Amino acid sequence: MTSRHAEISGAGFAGLTAAIALAQRGWSVRVHEKGESLREQGAGIVLWQNTLSVLDAFGLSDEIAERSMVPPFYETRMQNTIVSDEDPLALGIPWRTMTRPFLHSVLSKAAKGAGVEIATDSEVVGATGAGALKLADGSEIEADLIVGADGVASPTRDSLGIGYDRWHAKDGITRFLVPRRKEDLQKIEPDTEWDNVIDFWNLEPRVLRVLYTPANAEELYIALMAPADDAEGSAVPTINLRVWTSIHPQLTPVLEEAAKIEGKYFRYQTNRLETWTKGRVALIGDAAHAMAPALAQGGGCAMMNAYTLAEAVSAAEVGDLPDALTEWERIERPYTDRCQDRSQNFADTRGMAQGGQFVGESNETALYDPTDPHRHDHAIA
Ligand code: 5PR
């Protein structure tokens, strides 16, 4: 392959995954990050087969294992009564929990190791289908491939005039990383396995749900879901500790930790674009397919689409890249569209409160393996 160059807007999970996969296939790659430093501000993340396979293809599995965990069970409670205790591994679904800053640090180190140039303090304002990236300082950089991985408010997408439909759910969420406080939790509820993921649903007398996800031996990812029209439940930057502990008293130690941190409330949202590509530009991640988080697949779809994009463009002739991008979207996008629909539906119905989620079509995305050349032979839907 003759030397090819890609410019990527955004150094989140999508942009870094595309950068590594392209660099490993011989591309020269530059990633632009508008922030002064390269970091991830999110809290925790659950990865499934679709992303663990990508990390494995990158040779990063051992490093990931060092600061992450596989909880014994995924437990769902309704009004503090257990409705299901599922072991995804026993059900054939590989998974792993970790913090977002950790995953980001592993990916950014791998990108640099693969020869990717990462330009911080470099703000992208747009792109052209002919293959130029426009920066805030007025410069334009040409490339064979432009990747817009610049988030839900993507300047790359908007500069190209790509329209989209948007759905909001009635609920939203505030996410924190806090100390585990496992011994304190054990004192309160000795019979609970505090290494489990526990989805504490509460619908009466008010909708206040806590998703409890141990991320490693020291850190807990805790996500607090409340309707957007509940001023107390959605209060930020400091959570309303009195309201949250009144419904979830057994979580008091970790809710107190969350109350020490400034949080941001995000309303659940799905974006559906007219197209993910234009000429030599491809959109991935939240720029292309922001989704409700019920199935925990926002980052998952971002990384799997980044990976298949890199494969698709590397297999094509440079002159055929626009057609290759169209074909990539035609083949890969339906998996993400279905995942968005299912996640939005779970968010609308609060259906995760029923438990028993690791069955059937809900797991199509979790089990999709972008590194498997035969992956389209066993699609579920
Ligand atoms: N699962 C995960 C998660 O982070 C969230 C949800 C489900 C791992 C919230 O971000 O349903 O909101 C959810």
Short mmCIF file of N, CA and C in Angstrom, two decimals, residues 49-154:
data_model
loop_
_atom_site.label_atom_id
_atom_site.label_comp_id
_atom_site.label_asym_id
_atom_site.label_seq_id
_atom_site.Cartn_x
_atom_site.Cartn_y
_atom_site.Cartn_z
N GLN A 49 -17.98 -8.08 24.40
CA GLN A 49 -17.18 -8.76 23.37
C GLN A 49 -16.82 -7.83 22.21
N ASN A 50 -17.74 -6.96 21.80
CA ASN A 50 -17.50 -6.15 20.60
C ASN A 50 -16.31 -5.21 20.75
N THR A 51 -16.02 -4.77 22.00
CA THR A 51 -14.85 -3.90 22.19
C THR A 51 -13.66 -4.65 22.77
N LEU A 52 -13.93 -5.67 23.59
CA LEU A 52 -12.82 -6.46 24.13
C LEU A 52 -12.05 -7.11 22.98
N SER A 53 -12.77 -7.47 21.90
CA SER A 53 -12.09 -8.08 20.74
C SER A 53 -11.20 -7.06 20.03
N VAL A 54 -11.64 -5.80 20.00
CA VAL A 54 -10.81 -4.76 19.38
C VAL A 54 -9.55 -4.52 20.22
N LEU A 55 -9.72 -4.43 21.54
CA LEU A 55 -8.56 -4.23 22.42
C LEU A 55 -7.61 -5.41 22.29
N ASP A 56 -8.16 -6.61 22.13
CA ASP A 56 -7.33 -7.80 21.96
C ASP A 56 -6.55 -7.73 20.64
N ALA A 57 -7.24 -7.29 19.57
CA ALA A 57 -6.56 -7.16 18.28
C ALA A 57 -5.43 -6.13 18.35
N PHE A 58 -5.58 -5.16 19.24
CA PHE A 58 -4.53 -4.14 19.44
C PHE A 58 -3.43 -4.64 20.38
N GLY A 59 -3.58 -5.84 20.94
CA GLY A 59 -2.58 -6.37 21.87
C GLY A 59 -2.64 -5.70 23.24
N LEU A 60 -3.81 -5.21 23.63
CA LEU A 60 -3.92 -4.43 24.88
C LEU A 60 -4.64 -5.17 26.01
N SER A 61 -4.99 -6.43 25.79
CA SER A 61 -5.82 -7.13 26.79
C SER A 61 -5.15 -7.23 28.15
N ASP A 62 -3.83 -7.52 28.18
CA ASP A 62 -3.16 -7.67 29.48
C ASP A 62 -3.15 -6.34 30.24
N GLU A 63 -2.86 -5.27 29.50
CA GLU A 63 -2.83 -3.96 30.14
C GLU A 63 -4.21 -3.58 30.68
N ILE A 64 -5.23 -3.87 29.92
CA ILE A 64 -6.60 -3.57 30.36
C ILE A 64 -6.94 -4.38 31.63
N ALA A 65 -6.50 -5.63 31.66
CA ALA A 65 -6.83 -6.50 32.80
C ALA A 65 -6.24 -5.99 34.11
N GLU A 66 -5.15 -5.22 34.01
CA GLU A 66 -4.47 -4.76 35.23
C GLU A 66 -5.32 -3.82 36.08
N ARG A 67 -6.21 -3.08 35.48
CA ARG A 67 -6.98 -2.11 36.28
C ARG A 67 -8.44 -2.09 35.83
N SER A 68 -9.04 -3.27 35.90
CA SER A 68 -10.45 -3.40 35.50
C SER A 68 -10.97 -4.64 36.22
N MET A 69 -12.21 -4.97 36.06
CA MET A 69 -12.69 -6.20 36.70
C MET A 69 -13.86 -6.83 35.98
N VAL A 70 -14.06 -8.11 36.27
CA VAL A 70 -15.23 -8.82 35.79
C VAL A 70 -16.06 -9.15 37.03
N PRO A 71 -17.09 -8.37 37.31
CA PRO A 71 -17.89 -8.62 38.52
C PRO A 71 -18.54 -10.01 38.45
N PRO A 72 -18.76 -10.63 39.63
CA PRO A 72 -19.34 -11.98 39.63
C PRO A 72 -20.73 -12.04 38.98
N PHE A 73 -21.58 -11.06 39.29
CA PHE A 73 -22.94 -11.06 38.74
C PHE A 73 -23.38 -9.67 38.34
N TYR A 74 -24.31 -9.63 37.43
CA TYR A 74 -25.02 -8.40 37.08
C TYR A 74 -26.40 -8.53 37.72
N GLU A 75 -26.57 -7.78 38.80
CA GLU A 75 -27.79 -7.92 39.61
C GLU A 75 -28.75 -6.77 39.31
N THR A 76 -30.03 -7.09 39.26
CA THR A 76 -31.04 -6.05 39.08
C THR A 76 -32.01 -6.10 40.25
N ARG A 77 -32.25 -4.96 40.86
CA ARG A 77 -33.20 -4.89 41.97
C ARG A 77 -34.30 -3.89 41.64
N MET A 78 -35.51 -4.26 42.06
CA MET A 78 -36.65 -3.34 41.94
C MET A 78 -37.16 -3.09 43.34
N GLN A 79 -37.21 -1.84 43.75
CA GLN A 79 -37.61 -1.47 45.11
C GLN A 79 -36.83 -2.32 46.12
N ASN A 80 -35.54 -2.49 45.86
CA ASN A 80 -34.62 -3.25 46.70
C ASN A 80 -34.93 -4.74 46.83
N THR A 81 -35.73 -5.29 45.92
CA THR A 81 -35.91 -6.74 45.84
C THR A 81 -35.19 -7.23 44.58
N ILE A 82 -34.38 -8.28 44.74
CA ILE A 82 -33.62 -8.78 43.59
C ILE A 82 -34.56 -9.41 42.57
N VAL A 83 -34.52 -8.92 41.33
CA VAL A 83 -35.35 -9.52 40.28
C VAL A 83 -34.53 -10.41 39.35
N SER A 84 -33.22 -10.16 39.26
CA SER A 84 -32.38 -11.12 38.54
C SER A 84 -30.93 -10.96 38.96
N ASP A 85 -30.22 -12.09 38.94
CA ASP A 85 -28.79 -12.14 39.16
C ASP A 85 -28.23 -12.91 37.97
N GLU A 86 -27.59 -12.20 37.06
CA GLU A 86 -27.13 -12.87 35.83
C GLU A 86 -25.61 -12.84 35.76
N ASP A 87 -25.06 -13.94 35.29
CA ASP A 87 -23.61 -14.02 35.06
C ASP A 87 -23.40 -13.99 33.55
N PRO A 88 -23.09 -12.80 33.00
CA PRO A 88 -22.96 -12.72 31.54
C PRO A 88 -21.98 -13.75 30.98
N LEU A 89 -20.87 -14.00 31.71
CA LEU A 89 -19.88 -14.97 31.22
C LEU A 89 -20.51 -16.33 31.03
N ALA A 90 -21.30 -16.77 32.03
CA ALA A 90 -21.96 -18.08 31.94
C ALA A 90 -22.95 -18.10 30.78
N LEU A 91 -23.44 -16.92 30.40
CA LEU A 91 -24.39 -16.83 29.28
C LEU A 91 -23.65 -16.60 27.95
N GLY A 92 -22.33 -16.69 28.00
CA GLY A 92 -21.54 -16.58 26.76
C GLY A 92 -21.26 -15.16 26.33
N ILE A 93 -21.35 -14.22 27.28
CA ILE A 93 -21.14 -12.82 26.93
C ILE A 93 -19.94 -12.26 27.70
N PRO A 94 -18.77 -12.20 27.06
CA PRO A 94 -17.61 -11.62 27.73
C PRO A 94 -17.86 -10.15 28.07
N TRP A 95 -17.40 -9.72 29.25
CA TRP A 95 -17.59 -8.33 29.65
C TRP A 95 -16.52 -7.93 30.64
N ARG A 96 -16.38 -6.64 30.90
CA ARG A 96 -15.38 -6.13 31.82
C ARG A 96 -15.73 -4.69 32.17
N THR A 97 -15.55 -4.32 33.42
CA THR A 97 -15.81 -2.95 33.84
C THR A 97 -14.49 -2.23 34.12
N MET A 98 -14.48 -0.91 33.94
CA MET A 98 -13.28 -0.12 34.21
C MET A 98 -13.67 1.35 34.25
N THR A 99 -12.70 2.20 34.54
CA THR A 99 -13.01 3.64 34.48
C THR A 99 -12.71 4.14 33.06
N ARG A 100 -13.38 5.20 32.70
CA ARG A 100 -13.13 5.83 31.39
C ARG A 100 -11.74 6.46 31.31
N PRO A 101 -11.29 7.17 32.38
CA PRO A 101 -9.92 7.71 32.29
C PRO A 101 -8.88 6.61 32.05
N PHE A 102 -9.07 5.44 32.67
CA PHE A 102 -8.11 4.36 32.48
C PHE A 102 -8.13 3.86 31.03
N LEU A 103 -9.32 3.57 30.49
CA LEU A 103 -9.41 3.10 29.11
C LEU A 103 -8.80 4.13 28.16
N HIS A 104 -9.08 5.38 28.44
CA HIS A 104 -8.54 6.44 27.58
C HIS A 104 -7.02 6.48 27.64
N SER A 105 -6.45 6.30 28.84
CA SER A 105 -4.98 6.36 28.95
C SER A 105 -4.34 5.18 28.20
N VAL A 106 -4.98 4.01 28.26
CA VAL A 106 -4.43 2.86 27.54
C VAL A 106 -4.47 3.10 26.02
N LEU A 107 -5.59 3.64 25.54
CA LEU A 107 -5.72 3.89 24.10
C LEU A 107 -4.78 5.00 23.63
N SER A 108 -4.64 6.07 24.42
CA SER A 108 -3.79 7.16 23.93
C SER A 108 -2.33 6.73 23.93
N LYS A 109 -1.93 5.94 24.91
CA LYS A 109 -0.56 5.43 24.92
C LYS A 109 -0.32 4.50 23.72
N ALA A 110 -1.31 3.67 23.43
CA ALA A 110 -1.18 2.76 22.28
C ALA A 110 -1.11 3.52 20.97
N ALA A 111 -1.90 4.60 20.87
CA ALA A 111 -1.88 5.40 19.64
C ALA A 111 -0.49 6.00 19.43
N LYS A 112 0.05 6.58 20.49
CA LYS A 112 1.40 7.17 20.36
C LYS A 112 2.41 6.09 20.01
N GLY A 113 2.27 4.92 20.64
CA GLY A 113 3.19 3.81 20.36
C GLY A 113 3.10 3.34 18.91
N ALA A 114 1.91 3.52 18.30
CA ALA A 114 1.73 3.09 16.90
C ALA A 114 2.16 4.19 15.93
N GLY A 115 2.67 5.31 16.47
CA GLY A 115 3.18 6.37 15.60
C GLY A 115 2.18 7.45 15.27
N VAL A 116 1.04 7.44 15.94
CA VAL A 116 0.01 8.46 15.69
C VAL A 116 0.48 9.79 16.28
N GLU A 117 0.29 10.86 15.52
CA GLU A 117 0.60 12.19 16.05
C GLU A 117 -0.67 12.75 16.70
N ILE A 118 -0.55 13.19 17.93
CA ILE A 118 -1.72 13.76 18.61
C ILE A 118 -1.47 15.24 18.87
N ALA A 119 -2.29 16.07 18.23
CA ALA A 119 -2.14 17.52 18.38
C ALA A 119 -3.18 18.02 19.38
N THR A 120 -2.73 18.45 20.57
CA THR A 120 -3.66 19.02 21.54
C THR A 120 -3.78 20.51 21.27
N ASP A 121 -4.78 21.15 21.90
CA ASP A 121 -5.00 22.57 21.67
C ASP A 121 -5.26 22.85 20.19
N SER A 122 -5.77 21.88 19.49
CA SER A 122 -5.98 22.01 18.04
C SER A 122 -7.47 21.87 17.76
N GLU A 123 -8.12 23.00 17.54
CA GLU A 123 -9.58 22.99 17.41
C GLU A 123 -10.02 22.88 15.95
N VAL A 124 -10.79 21.85 15.66
CA VAL A 124 -11.34 21.65 14.32
C VAL A 124 -12.65 22.42 14.22
N VAL A 125 -12.83 23.13 13.09
CA VAL A 125 -14.09 23.85 12.90
C VAL A 125 -14.92 23.26 11.76
N GLY A 126 -14.31 22.38 10.94
CA GLY A 126 -15.09 21.79 9.87
C GLY A 126 -14.24 20.96 8.94
N ALA A 127 -14.89 20.47 7.87
CA ALA A 127 -14.21 19.62 6.90
C ALA A 127 -14.88 19.79 5.55
N THR A 128 -14.20 19.33 4.50
CA THR A 128 -14.83 19.31 3.17
C THR A 128 -14.84 17.88 2.67
N GLY A 129 -15.87 17.57 1.88
CA GLY A 129 -15.97 16.22 1.33
C GLY A 129 -14.80 15.88 0.42
N ALA A 130 -14.14 16.90 -0.14
CA ALA A 130 -13.00 16.67 -1.02
C ALA A 130 -11.78 16.20 -0.23
N GLY A 131 -11.84 16.34 1.10
CA GLY A 131 -10.75 15.81 1.92
C GLY A 131 -9.86 16.85 2.56
N ALA A 132 -10.46 17.89 3.17
CA ALA A 132 -9.66 18.86 3.91
C ALA A 132 -10.27 19.05 5.29
N LEU A 133 -9.40 19.20 6.27
CA LEU A 133 -9.84 19.49 7.63
C LEU A 133 -9.53 20.96 7.91
N LYS A 134 -10.51 21.68 8.45
CA LYS A 134 -10.34 23.12 8.71
C LYS A 134 -10.16 23.34 10.20
N LEU A 135 -9.09 24.07 10.54
CA LEU A 135 -8.81 24.34 11.94
C LEU A 135 -9.21 25.77 12.32
N ALA A 136 -9.34 25.99 13.62
CA ALA A 136 -9.79 27.30 14.12
C ALA A 136 -8.79 28.40 13.77
N ASP A 137 -7.51 28.03 13.59
CA ASP A 137 -6.51 29.06 13.26
C ASP A 137 -6.55 29.44 11.78
N GLY A 138 -7.51 28.90 11.02
CA GLY A 138 -7.67 29.26 9.62
C GLY A 138 -6.98 28.32 8.65
N SER A 139 -6.15 27.42 9.16
CA SER A 139 -5.44 26.52 8.25
C SER A 139 -6.34 25.38 7.78
N GLU A 140 -5.98 24.84 6.62
CA GLU A 140 -6.69 23.67 6.08
C GLU A 140 -5.67 22.59 5.78
N ILE A 141 -5.96 21.37 6.22
CA ILE A 141 -5.02 20.27 6.01
C ILE A 141 -5.69 19.22 5.12
N GLU A 142 -4.99 18.81 4.09
CA GLU A 142 -5.57 17.80 3.20
C GLU A 142 -5.20 16.40 3.64
N ALA A 143 -6.09 15.47 3.35
CA ALA A 143 -5.83 14.07 3.70
C ALA A 143 -6.62 13.15 2.78
N ASP A 144 -6.19 11.89 2.70
CA ASP A 144 -6.95 10.90 1.93
C ASP A 144 -8.27 10.60 2.63
N LEU A 145 -8.21 10.63 3.96
CA LEU A 145 -9.39 10.32 4.77
C LEU A 145 -9.51 11.31 5.92
N ILE A 146 -10.72 11.82 6.13
CA ILE A 146 -11.01 12.67 7.29
C ILE A 146 -11.99 11.90 8.17
N VAL A 147 -11.70 11.83 9.47
CA VAL A 147 -12.62 11.16 10.39
C VAL A 147 -13.13 12.18 11.40
N GLY A 148 -14.46 12.32 11.44
CA GLY A 148 -15.09 13.20 12.42
C GLY A 148 -15.50 12.36 13.61
N ALA A 149 -14.70 12.43 14.67
CA ALA A 149 -14.98 11.69 15.90
C ALA A 149 -15.06 12.71 17.02
N ASP A 150 -15.78 13.82 16.72
CA ASP A 150 -15.74 14.97 17.61
C ASP A 150 -17.03 15.19 18.38
N GLY A 151 -17.68 14.07 18.71
CA GLY A 151 -18.71 14.14 19.73
C GLY A 151 -20.09 14.56 19.26
N VAL A 152 -20.99 14.61 20.22
CA VAL A 152 -22.40 14.82 19.92
C VAL A 152 -22.64 16.19 19.26
N ALA A 153 -21.76 17.17 19.52
CA ALA A 153 -21.91 18.50 18.91
C ALA A 153 -20.94 18.66 17.73
N SER A 154 -20.60 17.58 17.07
CA SER A 154 -19.57 17.51 16.03
C SER A 154 -19.50 18.69 15.05
#
